[in-house]
Amino acid sequence: MDEEQVRGRGGPGRWWRHGPPPWPRRWEGGDGTTPGPGAPRWPGAVRWPWPSTVLITLFVLVGSNFAAHAQEGERASLDVFARVLLVVACGLLLWRQRHPVAVVFGTAAAVALYLGAGYPYGPVFLTVAVACFAAVVAGHRRAAWTALGMLWAVHLLVAHWLYRWLPPAGDDSAPFGQEIVVAGWAVAIVAVAELARIRREQWARERAERAQAARRRADEERLRIARELHDVLAHSLSVINVQAGVGLALLDADPEQARTALTTIKSASKEALGEVRQVLDSLRAPGDAPRAPAPGLDRLPELVEQAARAGLTVDVTGLPPRLPPHTDLAAFRIVQEALTNVVRHSGSRHARVRFDQTAGTLRLRIDDDGPATGADAGGSGNGLAGMRERAAALGGTIEAGPRPDGGFRVLAVLPTRTADEAGEDQ
């Protein structure tokens, strides 16, 4: 509930019923997440890997020629069919990012035919390695393992059983030690692909966390600016409202007093314009140093003087302590909002502000003697909510409500040291 409800009047508090208004996110890009393996993609979102595919094709074709010369007489020589298989295995890699499962099985099948035809061992296995890598990184681990297993099974059949009927003629069974090398080669491919997949997921999580942190900072900054504008405008407009009423009432009966009220209105509006301009400057040039320092408890005498011009007498007990900038601003705004609410909602023309400081804690109490008025001051009902948010942001608390002996009390408990400073003392 807002202070108007706590004092015993007013309609439902919109802030606490519905929460703060949703802020537009037009300037925020994306949701900070990375689509998973099965997530739909926009057409054309994945680029065709032309350069790498062309380089792999050239390497495989040239390397296979060298392998054929080195294994001449041991394996079948490269013919048109062999070169077609090499080009097909390499060409399939163009689709490895769009259809990784089909590509990994297609390259494995092309290489299996290449081995079954007795062509020379060589860089043709690179096509399967690249396709397997792409499938694992895309999240299709089972497909990559299955394709490698099938290719290894074909190699076992060809090398230890079907070699009698397949070219080259007179070929002998391969040693089983060679199978250990092939198995190690397959495991190494999958291991490297798994490492790449894990690292890619880490990068995606880090990007999502950074995007979420950026959105959170933007939301906090918008909320801070909303609080600043509310506190500045609520206080100044309340003073202007009261003084305008006084001026209208005394315009004919006491022109001099009416002139004083108009002077107060001019002063309050000028100060409000200056503070609003300072807040808006932070929006126009985010990250730049403010042109004027943020208000703090050193401006408490000005606040008391403004309250006096609005007809409210303020007694201050205790010396305002030296506080960190954020705590100093929050304490000033809490006193400002509490006095503004006295002017708007209380029939009392007297308020008391008391400072009590203990080790690491500031107790700030604002009392008035009441009673509550029934006049509508035109407030938004966000005063107490803003004070609580300021205190909570610093790790403090706000208690506000009627006093047993009448009137109203706002009690703020704020830490005067940051968490880092408290940790250093331990």
GROMACS .gro file of C-alpha atoms in nm:
model
  426
    1MET     CA    1   0.000   0.000   0.000
    2ASP     CA    2   0.106   0.360  -0.054
    3GLU     CA    3   0.120   0.620   0.222
    4GLU     CA    4  -0.224   0.755   0.139
    5GLN     CA    5  -0.374   0.412   0.213
    6VAL     CA    6  -0.163   0.366   0.526
    7ARG     CA    7  -0.285   0.702   0.657
    8GLY     CA    8  -0.642   0.575   0.609
    9ARG     CA    9  -0.779   0.687   0.275
   10GLY     CA   10  -0.748   0.648  -0.103
   11GLY     CA   11  -0.822   0.381  -0.355
   12PRO     CA   12  -0.630   0.060  -0.426
   13GLY     CA   13  -0.253   0.096  -0.453
   14ARG     CA   14  -0.176   0.031  -0.816
   15TRP     CA   15   0.197  -0.022  -0.756
   16TRP     CA   16   0.164  -0.320  -0.525
   17ARG     CA   17  -0.138  -0.472  -0.701
   18HIS     CA   18   0.004  -0.483  -1.047
   19GLY     CA   19   0.377  -0.429  -0.996
   20PRO     CA   20   0.586  -0.168  -1.173
   21PRO     CA   21   0.483  -0.083  -1.527
   22PRO     CA   22   0.649  -0.288  -1.801
   23TRP     CA   23   0.927  -0.094  -1.968
   24PRO     CA   24   0.962  -0.102  -2.347
   25ARG     CA   25   1.248  -0.309  -2.480
   26ARG     CA   26   1.267  -0.160  -2.828
   27TRP     CA   27   1.637  -0.081  -2.792
   28GLU     CA   28   1.733  -0.429  -2.668
   29GLY     CA   29   1.861  -0.670  -2.930
   30GLY     CA   30   1.758  -1.033  -2.917
   31ASP     CA   31   1.700  -1.250  -2.612
   32GLY     CA   32   2.065  -1.337  -2.550
   33THR     CA   33   2.015  -1.707  -2.621
   34THR     CA   34   2.158  -1.937  -2.884
   35PRO     CA   35   1.925  -2.181  -3.069
   36GLY     CA   36   1.980  -2.543  -2.983
   37PRO     CA   37   2.030  -2.826  -3.232
   38GLY     CA   38   1.657  -2.868  -3.292
   39ALA     CA   39   1.562  -2.501  -3.287
   40PRO     CA   40   1.412  -2.356  -3.605
   41ARG     CA   41   1.633  -2.116  -3.793
   42TRP     CA   42   1.550  -1.835  -4.032
   43PRO     CA   43   1.615  -1.919  -4.397
   44GLY     CA   44   1.966  -1.825  -4.488
   45ALA     CA   45   2.076  -1.797  -4.124
   46VAL     CA   46   2.351  -2.055  -4.185
   47ARG     CA   47   2.613  -1.961  -4.440
   48TRP     CA   48   2.737  -2.199  -4.705
   49PRO     CA   49   3.092  -2.304  -4.612
   50TRP     CA   50   3.229  -2.260  -4.966
   51PRO     CA   51   3.588  -2.159  -4.887
   52SER     CA   52   3.662  -2.443  -4.646
   53THR     CA   53   3.489  -2.698  -4.868
   54VAL     CA   54   3.693  -2.592  -5.172
   55LEU     CA   55   4.018  -2.611  -4.973
   56ILE     CA   56   3.929  -2.956  -4.839
   57THR     CA   57   3.841  -3.076  -5.190
   58LEU     CA   58   4.173  -2.957  -5.333
   59PHE     CA   59   4.364  -3.110  -5.044
   60VAL     CA   60   4.185  -3.446  -5.077
   61LEU     CA   61   4.228  -3.467  -5.455
   62VAL     CA   62   4.595  -3.367  -5.454
   63GLY     CA   63   4.673  -3.576  -5.147
   64SER     CA   64   4.500  -3.882  -5.294
   65ASN     CA   65   4.721  -3.855  -5.604
   66PHE     CA   66   5.032  -3.860  -5.387
   67ALA     CA   67   4.889  -4.151  -5.185
   68ALA     CA   68   4.819  -4.343  -5.508
   69HIS     CA   69   5.182  -4.302  -5.619
   70ALA     CA   70   5.310  -4.407  -5.277
   71GLN     CA   71   5.086  -4.718  -5.267
   72GLU     CA   72   5.123  -4.812  -5.633
   73GLY     CA   73   5.105  -5.189  -5.671
   74GLU     CA   74   4.951  -5.231  -5.327
   75ARG     CA   75   4.614  -5.063  -5.387
   76ALA     CA   76   4.400  -5.003  -5.693
   77SER     CA   77   4.494  -4.700  -5.898
   78LEU     CA   78   4.271  -4.394  -5.902
   79ASP     CA   79   4.021  -4.398  -6.188
   80VAL     CA   80   3.715  -4.190  -6.279
   81PHE     CA   81   3.493  -4.368  -6.026
   82ALA     CA   82   3.747  -4.303  -5.748
   83ARG     CA   83   3.764  -3.935  -5.832
   84VAL     CA   84   3.383  -3.915  -5.843
   85LEU     CA   85   3.370  -4.068  -5.494
   86LEU     CA   86   3.629  -3.818  -5.369
   87VAL     CA   87   3.438  -3.523  -5.515
   88VAL     CA   88   3.107  -3.651  -5.375
   89ALA     CA   89   3.252  -3.699  -5.027
   90CYS     CA   90   3.399  -3.349  -5.036
   91GLY     CA   91   3.096  -3.187  -5.199
   92LEU     CA   92   2.862  -3.318  -4.929
   93LEU     CA   93   3.050  -3.101  -4.679
   94LEU     CA   94   2.876  -2.796  -4.825
   95TRP     CA   95   2.561  -2.906  -4.636
   96ARG     CA   96   2.737  -3.000  -4.312
   97GLN     CA   97   2.593  -2.701  -4.121
   98ARG     CA   98   2.241  -2.729  -4.261
   99HIS     CA   99   2.202  -3.109  -4.259
  100PRO     CA  100   2.482  -3.250  -4.040
  101VAL     CA  101   2.323  -3.595  -3.992
  102ALA     CA  102   2.270  -3.660  -4.362
  103VAL     CA  103   2.620  -3.534  -4.442
  104VAL     CA  104   2.797  -3.749  -4.184
  105PHE     CA  105   2.621  -4.064  -4.311
  106GLY     CA  106   2.671  -3.963  -4.676
  107THR     CA  107   3.046  -3.906  -4.639
  108ALA     CA  108   3.080  -4.232  -4.443
  109ALA     CA  109   2.900  -4.417  -4.723
  110ALA     CA  110   3.118  -4.257  -4.994
  111VAL     CA  111   3.436  -4.345  -4.806
  112ALA     CA  112   3.309  -4.700  -4.744
  113LEU     CA  113   3.260  -4.745  -5.121
  114TYR     CA  114   3.606  -4.596  -5.176
  115LEU     CA  115   3.761  -4.849  -4.936
  116GLY     CA  116   3.556  -5.139  -5.077
  117ALA     CA  117   3.685  -5.060  -5.426
  118GLY     CA  118   4.041  -5.100  -5.300
  119TYR     CA  119   4.155  -4.742  -5.367
  120PRO     CA  120   4.456  -4.604  -5.178
  121TYR     CA  121   4.434  -4.495  -4.817
  122GLY     CA  122   4.477  -4.122  -4.789
  123PRO     CA  123   4.318  -3.789  -4.702
  124VAL     CA  124   3.971  -3.910  -4.801
  125PHE     CA  125   3.920  -3.985  -4.431
  126LEU     CA  126   3.939  -3.611  -4.367
  127THR     CA  127   3.591  -3.572  -4.515
  128VAL     CA  128   3.445  -3.808  -4.254
  129ALA     CA  129   3.639  -3.631  -3.979
  130VAL     CA  130   3.502  -3.288  -4.079
  131ALA     CA  131   3.146  -3.421  -4.117
  132CYS     CA  132   3.168  -3.596  -3.780
  133PHE     CA  133   3.302  -3.279  -3.619
  134ALA     CA  134   3.012  -3.073  -3.759
  135ALA     CA  135   2.752  -3.328  -3.642
  136VAL     CA  136   2.889  -3.344  -3.287
  137VAL     CA  137   2.916  -2.965  -3.257
  138ALA     CA  138   2.556  -2.935  -3.381
  139GLY     CA  139   2.446  -3.175  -3.107
  140HIS     CA  140   2.398  -3.491  -3.316
  141ARG     CA  141   2.646  -3.703  -3.123
  142ARG     CA  142   2.465  -4.034  -3.171
  143ALA     CA  143   2.460  -3.989  -3.549
  144ALA     CA  144   2.833  -3.911  -3.555
  145TRP     CA  145   2.919  -4.216  -3.343
  146THR     CA  146   2.692  -4.439  -3.554
  147ALA     CA  147   2.845  -4.322  -3.883
  148LEU     CA  148   3.198  -4.378  -3.753
  149GLY     CA  149   3.101  -4.720  -3.620
  150MET     CA  150   2.952  -4.818  -3.955
  151LEU     CA  151   3.265  -4.703  -4.140
  152TRP     CA  152   3.488  -4.895  -3.902
  153ALA     CA  153   3.271  -5.207  -3.943
  154VAL     CA  154   3.302  -5.177  -4.323
  155HIS     CA  155   3.678  -5.142  -4.288
  156LEU     CA  156   3.692  -5.457  -4.071
  157LEU     CA  157   3.488  -5.657  -4.325
  158VAL     CA  158   3.693  -5.535  -4.620
  159ALA     CA  159   4.032  -5.576  -4.452
  160HIS     CA  160   3.973  -5.917  -4.293
  161TRP     CA  161   3.709  -6.099  -4.497
  162LEU     CA  162   3.587  -5.937  -4.819
  163TYR     CA  163   3.938  -5.857  -4.942
  164ARG     CA  164   3.940  -6.201  -5.117
  165TRP     CA  165   3.670  -6.092  -5.362
  166LEU     CA  166   3.737  -5.717  -5.381
  167PRO     CA  167   4.013  -5.532  -5.564
  168PRO     CA  168   4.304  -5.515  -5.572
  169ALA     CA  169   4.367  -5.876  -5.673
  170GLY     CA  170   4.598  -6.074  -5.450
  171ASP     CA  171   4.549  -5.847  -5.153
  172ASP     CA  172   4.625  -5.993  -4.807
  173SER     CA  173   4.445  -5.952  -4.477
  174ALA     CA  174   4.537  -5.637  -4.289
  175PRO     CA  175   4.712  -5.676  -3.951
  176PHE     CA  176   4.488  -5.633  -3.648
  177GLY     CA  177   4.727  -5.374  -3.508
  178GLN     CA  178   4.606  -5.148  -3.784
  179GLU     CA  179   4.254  -5.164  -3.639
  180ILE     CA  180   4.380  -5.021  -3.312
  181VAL     CA  181   4.518  -4.726  -3.507
  182VAL     CA  182   4.185  -4.682  -3.687
  183ALA     CA  183   3.992  -4.700  -3.358
  184GLY     CA  184   4.226  -4.445  -3.200
  185TRP     CA  185   4.178  -4.219  -3.501
  186ALA     CA  186   3.797  -4.239  -3.465
  187VAL     CA  187   3.807  -4.174  -3.089
  188ALA     CA  188   4.039  -3.877  -3.140
  189ILE     CA  189   3.800  -3.722  -3.394
  190VAL     CA  190   3.502  -3.757  -3.162
  191ALA     CA  191   3.700  -3.631  -2.862
  192VAL     CA  192   3.810  -3.316  -3.042
  193ALA     CA  193   3.455  -3.261  -3.165
  194GLU     CA  194   3.317  -3.304  -2.813
  195LEU     CA  195   3.565  -3.049  -2.678
  196ALA     CA  196   3.460  -2.804  -2.948
  197ARG     CA  197   3.092  -2.865  -2.869
  198ILE     CA  198   3.144  -2.808  -2.496
  199ARG     CA  199   3.339  -2.490  -2.560
  200ARG     CA  200   3.072  -2.365  -2.800
  201GLU     CA  201   2.802  -2.426  -2.539
  202GLN     CA  202   3.009  -2.238  -2.283
  203TRP     CA  203   3.038  -1.943  -2.521
  204ALA     CA  204   2.663  -1.953  -2.578
  205ARG     CA  205   2.595  -1.954  -2.203
  206GLU     CA  206   2.839  -1.668  -2.149
  207ARG     CA  207   2.672  -1.465  -2.425
  208ALA     CA  208   2.329  -1.533  -2.274
  209GLU     CA  209   2.453  -1.435  -1.927
  210ARG     CA  210   2.607  -1.114  -2.061
  211ALA     CA  211   2.286  -1.029  -2.245
  212GLN     CA  212   2.079  -1.102  -1.933
  213ALA     CA  213   2.312  -0.891  -1.719
  214ALA     CA  214   2.287  -0.605  -1.970
  215ARG     CA  215   1.906  -0.624  -1.962
  216ARG     CA  216   1.911  -0.631  -1.583
  217ARG     CA  217   2.136  -0.326  -1.569
  218ALA     CA  218   1.908  -0.145  -1.816
  219ASP     CA  219   1.602  -0.230  -1.607
  220GLU     CA  220   1.774  -0.114  -1.289
  221GLU     CA  221   1.879   0.209  -1.456
  222ARG     CA  222   1.528   0.277  -1.582
  223LEU     CA  223   1.388   0.209  -1.236
  224ARG     CA  224   1.648   0.439  -1.079
  225ILE     CA  225   1.559   0.720  -1.320
  226ALA     CA  226   1.188   0.666  -1.252
  227ARG     CA  227   1.251   0.694  -0.879
  228GLU     CA  228   1.460   1.007  -0.923
  229LEU     CA  229   1.198   1.176  -1.139
  230HIS     CA  230   0.919   1.076  -0.901
  231ASP     CA  231   1.100   1.209  -0.595
  232VAL     CA  232   1.203   1.535  -0.762
  233LEU     CA  233   0.865   1.608  -0.917
  234ALA     CA  234   0.652   1.487  -0.625
  235HIS     CA  235   0.836   1.709  -0.377
  236SER     CA  236   0.853   2.019  -0.595
  237LEU     CA  237   0.499   1.994  -0.728
  238SER     CA  238   0.363   1.938  -0.377
  239VAL     CA  239   0.535   2.257  -0.262
  240ILE     CA  240   0.402   2.439  -0.571
  241ASN     CA  241   0.052   2.302  -0.511
  242VAL     CA  242   0.045   2.417  -0.149
  243GLN     CA  243   0.191   2.759  -0.226
  244ALA     CA  244  -0.045   2.810  -0.519
  245GLY     CA  245  -0.339   2.745  -0.284
  246VAL     CA  246  -0.196   2.991  -0.032
  247GLY     CA  247  -0.139   3.252  -0.305
  248LEU     CA  248  -0.493   3.217  -0.438
  249ALA     CA  249  -0.643   3.243  -0.090
  250LEU     CA  250  -0.442   3.554   0.004
  251LEU     CA  251  -0.427   3.725  -0.334
  252ASP     CA  252  -0.681   3.992  -0.232
  253ALA     CA  253  -0.654   3.984   0.148
  254ASP     CA  254  -0.274   3.983   0.183
  255PRO     CA  255  -0.095   4.058  -0.146
  256GLU     CA  256   0.248   4.054   0.021
  257GLN     CA  257   0.198   3.701   0.151
  258ALA     CA  258   0.070   3.602  -0.192
  259ARG     CA  259   0.385   3.746  -0.343
  260THR     CA  260   0.593   3.529  -0.103
  261ALA     CA  261   0.400   3.221  -0.215
  262LEU     CA  262   0.463   3.301  -0.579
  263THR     CA  263   0.834   3.348  -0.505
  264THR     CA  264   0.838   3.007  -0.341
  265ILE     CA  265   0.669   2.857  -0.647
  266LYS     CA  266   0.929   3.013  -0.875
  267SER     CA  267   1.217   2.885  -0.661
  268ALA     CA  268   1.074   2.533  -0.632
  269SER     CA  269   1.001   2.507  -1.004
  270LYS     CA  270   1.351   2.631  -1.093
  271GLU     CA  271   1.512   2.373  -0.865
  272ALA     CA  272   1.289   2.098  -1.002
  273LEU     CA  273   1.381   2.190  -1.360
  274GLY     CA  274   1.751   2.175  -1.271
  275GLU     CA  275   1.724   1.830  -1.114
  276VAL     CA  276   1.508   1.694  -1.397
  277ARG     CA  277   1.759   1.828  -1.650
  278GLN     CA  278   2.037   1.649  -1.463
  279VAL     CA  279   1.846   1.319  -1.476
  280LEU     CA  280   1.769   1.363  -1.847
  281ASP     CA  281   2.134   1.446  -1.921
  282SER     CA  282   2.227   1.100  -1.796
  283LEU     CA  283   1.990   0.955  -2.059
  284ARG     CA  284   2.130   1.162  -2.345
  285ALA     CA  285   2.494   1.084  -2.263
  286PRO     CA  286   2.506   0.756  -2.068
  287GLY     CA  287   2.841   0.692  -1.903
  288ASP     CA  288   2.942   1.060  -1.895
  289ALA     CA  289   3.010   1.226  -1.564
  290PRO     CA  290   2.712   1.425  -1.433
  291ARG     CA  291   2.733   1.800  -1.471
  292ALA     CA  292   2.627   1.853  -1.108
  293PRO     CA  293   2.681   1.632  -0.803
  294ALA     CA  294   2.390   1.420  -0.687
  295PRO     CA  295   2.202   1.571  -0.393
  296GLY     CA  296   2.283   1.447  -0.044
  297LEU     CA  297   2.222   1.524   0.321
  298ASP     CA  298   2.440   1.835   0.289
  299ARG     CA  299   2.133   1.988   0.121
  300LEU     CA  300   1.910   1.911   0.419
  301PRO     CA  301   1.896   2.282   0.522
  302GLU     CA  302   1.757   2.368   0.177
  303LEU     CA  303   1.498   2.094   0.218
  304VAL     CA  304   1.397   2.228   0.559
  305GLU     CA  305   1.372   2.579   0.415
  306GLN     CA  306   1.151   2.459   0.127
  307ALA     CA  307   0.927   2.277   0.375
  308ALA     CA  308   0.905   2.595   0.582
  309ARG     CA  309   0.794   2.792   0.276
  310ALA     CA  310   0.523   2.529   0.229
  311GLY     CA  311   0.406   2.590   0.586
  312LEU     CA  312   0.577   2.289   0.746
  313THR     CA  313   0.814   2.335   1.040
  314VAL     CA  314   1.088   2.069   1.052
  315ASP     CA  315   1.302   2.000   1.359
  316VAL     CA  316   1.626   1.807   1.294
  317THR     CA  317   1.782   1.606   1.578
  318GLY     CA  318   2.133   1.472   1.540
  319LEU     CA  319   2.396   1.563   1.284
  320PRO     CA  320   2.365   1.424   0.933
  321PRO     CA  321   2.664   1.186   0.902
  322ARG     CA  322   2.909   1.161   0.612
  323LEU     CA  323   2.792   0.875   0.396
  324PRO     CA  324   2.896   0.702   0.073
  325PRO     CA  325   2.744   0.875  -0.232
  326HIS     CA  326   2.469   0.621  -0.301
  327THR     CA  327   2.366   0.601   0.065
  328ASP     CA  328   2.379   0.979   0.097
  329LEU     CA  329   2.148   1.019  -0.205
  330ALA     CA  330   1.907   0.753  -0.075
  331ALA     CA  331   1.892   0.914   0.273
  332PHE     CA  332   1.824   1.256   0.120
  333ARG     CA  333   1.549   1.122  -0.107
  334ILE     CA  334   1.385   0.933   0.183
  335VAL     CA  335   1.373   1.250   0.395
  336GLN     CA  336   1.249   1.448   0.095
  337GLU     CA  337   0.971   1.199   0.017
  338ALA     CA  338   0.868   1.168   0.382
  339LEU     CA  339   0.839   1.546   0.421
  340THR     CA  340   0.653   1.568   0.090
  341ASN     CA  341   0.401   1.313   0.216
  342VAL     CA  342   0.355   1.513   0.537
  343VAL     CA  343   0.273   1.820   0.327
  344ARG     CA  344   0.036   1.625   0.104
  345HIS     CA  345  -0.133   1.381   0.342
  346SER     CA  346  -0.106   1.514   0.698
  347GLY     CA  347  -0.292   1.791   0.878
  348SER     CA  348   0.013   1.850   1.097
  349ARG     CA  349   0.231   2.150   1.023
  350HIS     CA  350   0.520   2.014   1.227
  351ALA     CA  351   0.759   1.728   1.149
  352ARG     CA  352   1.067   1.587   1.321
  353VAL     CA  353   1.372   1.433   1.155
  354ARG     CA  354   1.611   1.233   1.373
  355PHE     CA  355   1.949   1.081   1.285
  356ASP     CA  356   2.097   0.798   1.494
  357GLN     CA  357   2.420   0.640   1.376
  358THR     CA  358   2.574   0.325   1.518
  359ALA     CA  359   2.860   0.111   1.391
  360GLY     CA  360   2.788   0.065   1.022
  361THR     CA  361   2.417   0.160   1.045
  362LEU     CA  362   2.216   0.480   1.010
  363ARG     CA  363   1.866   0.499   1.163
  364LEU     CA  364   1.665   0.776   1.002
  365ARG     CA  365   1.325   0.861   1.156
  366ILE     CA  366   1.069   1.112   1.030
  367ASP     CA  367   0.760   1.176   1.247
  368ASP     CA  368   0.455   1.398   1.219
  369ASP     CA  369   0.165   1.439   1.461
  370GLY     CA  370  -0.117   1.399   1.211
  371PRO     CA  371  -0.405   1.368   1.166
  372ALA     CA  372  -0.444   1.252   0.807
  373THR     CA  373  -0.625   1.489   0.574
  374GLY     CA  374  -0.890   1.381   0.328
  375ALA     CA  375  -0.771   1.607   0.048
  376ASP     CA  376  -0.650   1.452  -0.275
  377ALA     CA  377  -0.296   1.570  -0.335
  378GLY     CA  378  -0.279   1.418  -0.679
  379GLY     CA  379  -0.005   1.171  -0.593
  380SER     CA  380   0.079   0.858  -0.787
  381GLY     CA  381   0.089   0.631  -0.481
  382ASN     CA  382   0.449   0.527  -0.544
  383GLY     CA  383   0.620   0.719  -0.264
  384LEU     CA  384   0.657   0.439  -0.010
  385ALA     CA  385   0.739   0.190  -0.287
  386GLY     CA  386   1.023   0.411  -0.409
  387MET     CA  387   1.160   0.455  -0.057
  388ARG     CA  388   1.154   0.080   0.004
  389GLU     CA  389   1.331   0.015  -0.326
  390ARG     CA  390   1.603   0.267  -0.242
  391ALA     CA  391   1.659   0.111   0.099
  392ALA     CA  392   1.650  -0.246  -0.034
  393ALA     CA  393   1.905  -0.161  -0.305
  394LEU     CA  394   2.150  -0.070  -0.027
  395GLY     CA  395   2.063  -0.366   0.195
  396GLY     CA  396   1.847  -0.157   0.429
  397THR     CA  397   1.483  -0.151   0.536
  398ILE     CA  398   1.192   0.094   0.555
  399GLU     CA  399   0.908   0.081   0.807
  400ALA     CA  400   0.618   0.321   0.762
  401GLY     CA  401   0.285   0.343   0.939
  402PRO     CA  402   0.066   0.522   1.193
  403ARG     CA  403   0.210   0.584   1.539
  404PRO     CA  404   0.026   0.454   1.848
  405ASP     CA  405  -0.011   0.808   1.983
  406GLY     CA  406  -0.131   0.947   1.650
  407GLY     CA  407   0.048   1.082   1.349
  408PHE     CA  408   0.272   0.893   1.110
  409ARG     CA  409   0.629   0.760   1.121
  410VAL     CA  410   0.883   0.661   0.859
  411LEU     CA  411   1.181   0.467   0.995
  412ALA     CA  412   1.469   0.387   0.761
  413VAL     CA  413   1.764   0.167   0.856
  414LEU     CA  414   2.050   0.204   0.608
  415PRO     CA  415   2.398   0.046   0.611
  416THR     CA  416   2.669   0.312   0.602
  417ARG     CA  417   2.938   0.077   0.470
  418THR     CA  418   2.950  -0.135   0.156
  419ALA     CA  419   2.977  -0.513   0.172
  420ASP     CA  420   3.341  -0.493   0.057
  421GLU     CA  421   3.431  -0.249   0.334
  422ALA     CA  422   3.261  -0.467   0.594
  423GLY     CA  423   3.453  -0.771   0.467
  424GLU     CA  424   3.786  -0.591   0.495
  425ASP     CA  425   3.727  -0.521   0.865
  426GLN     CA  426   3.668  -0.888   0.946
   0.00000   0.00000   0.00000
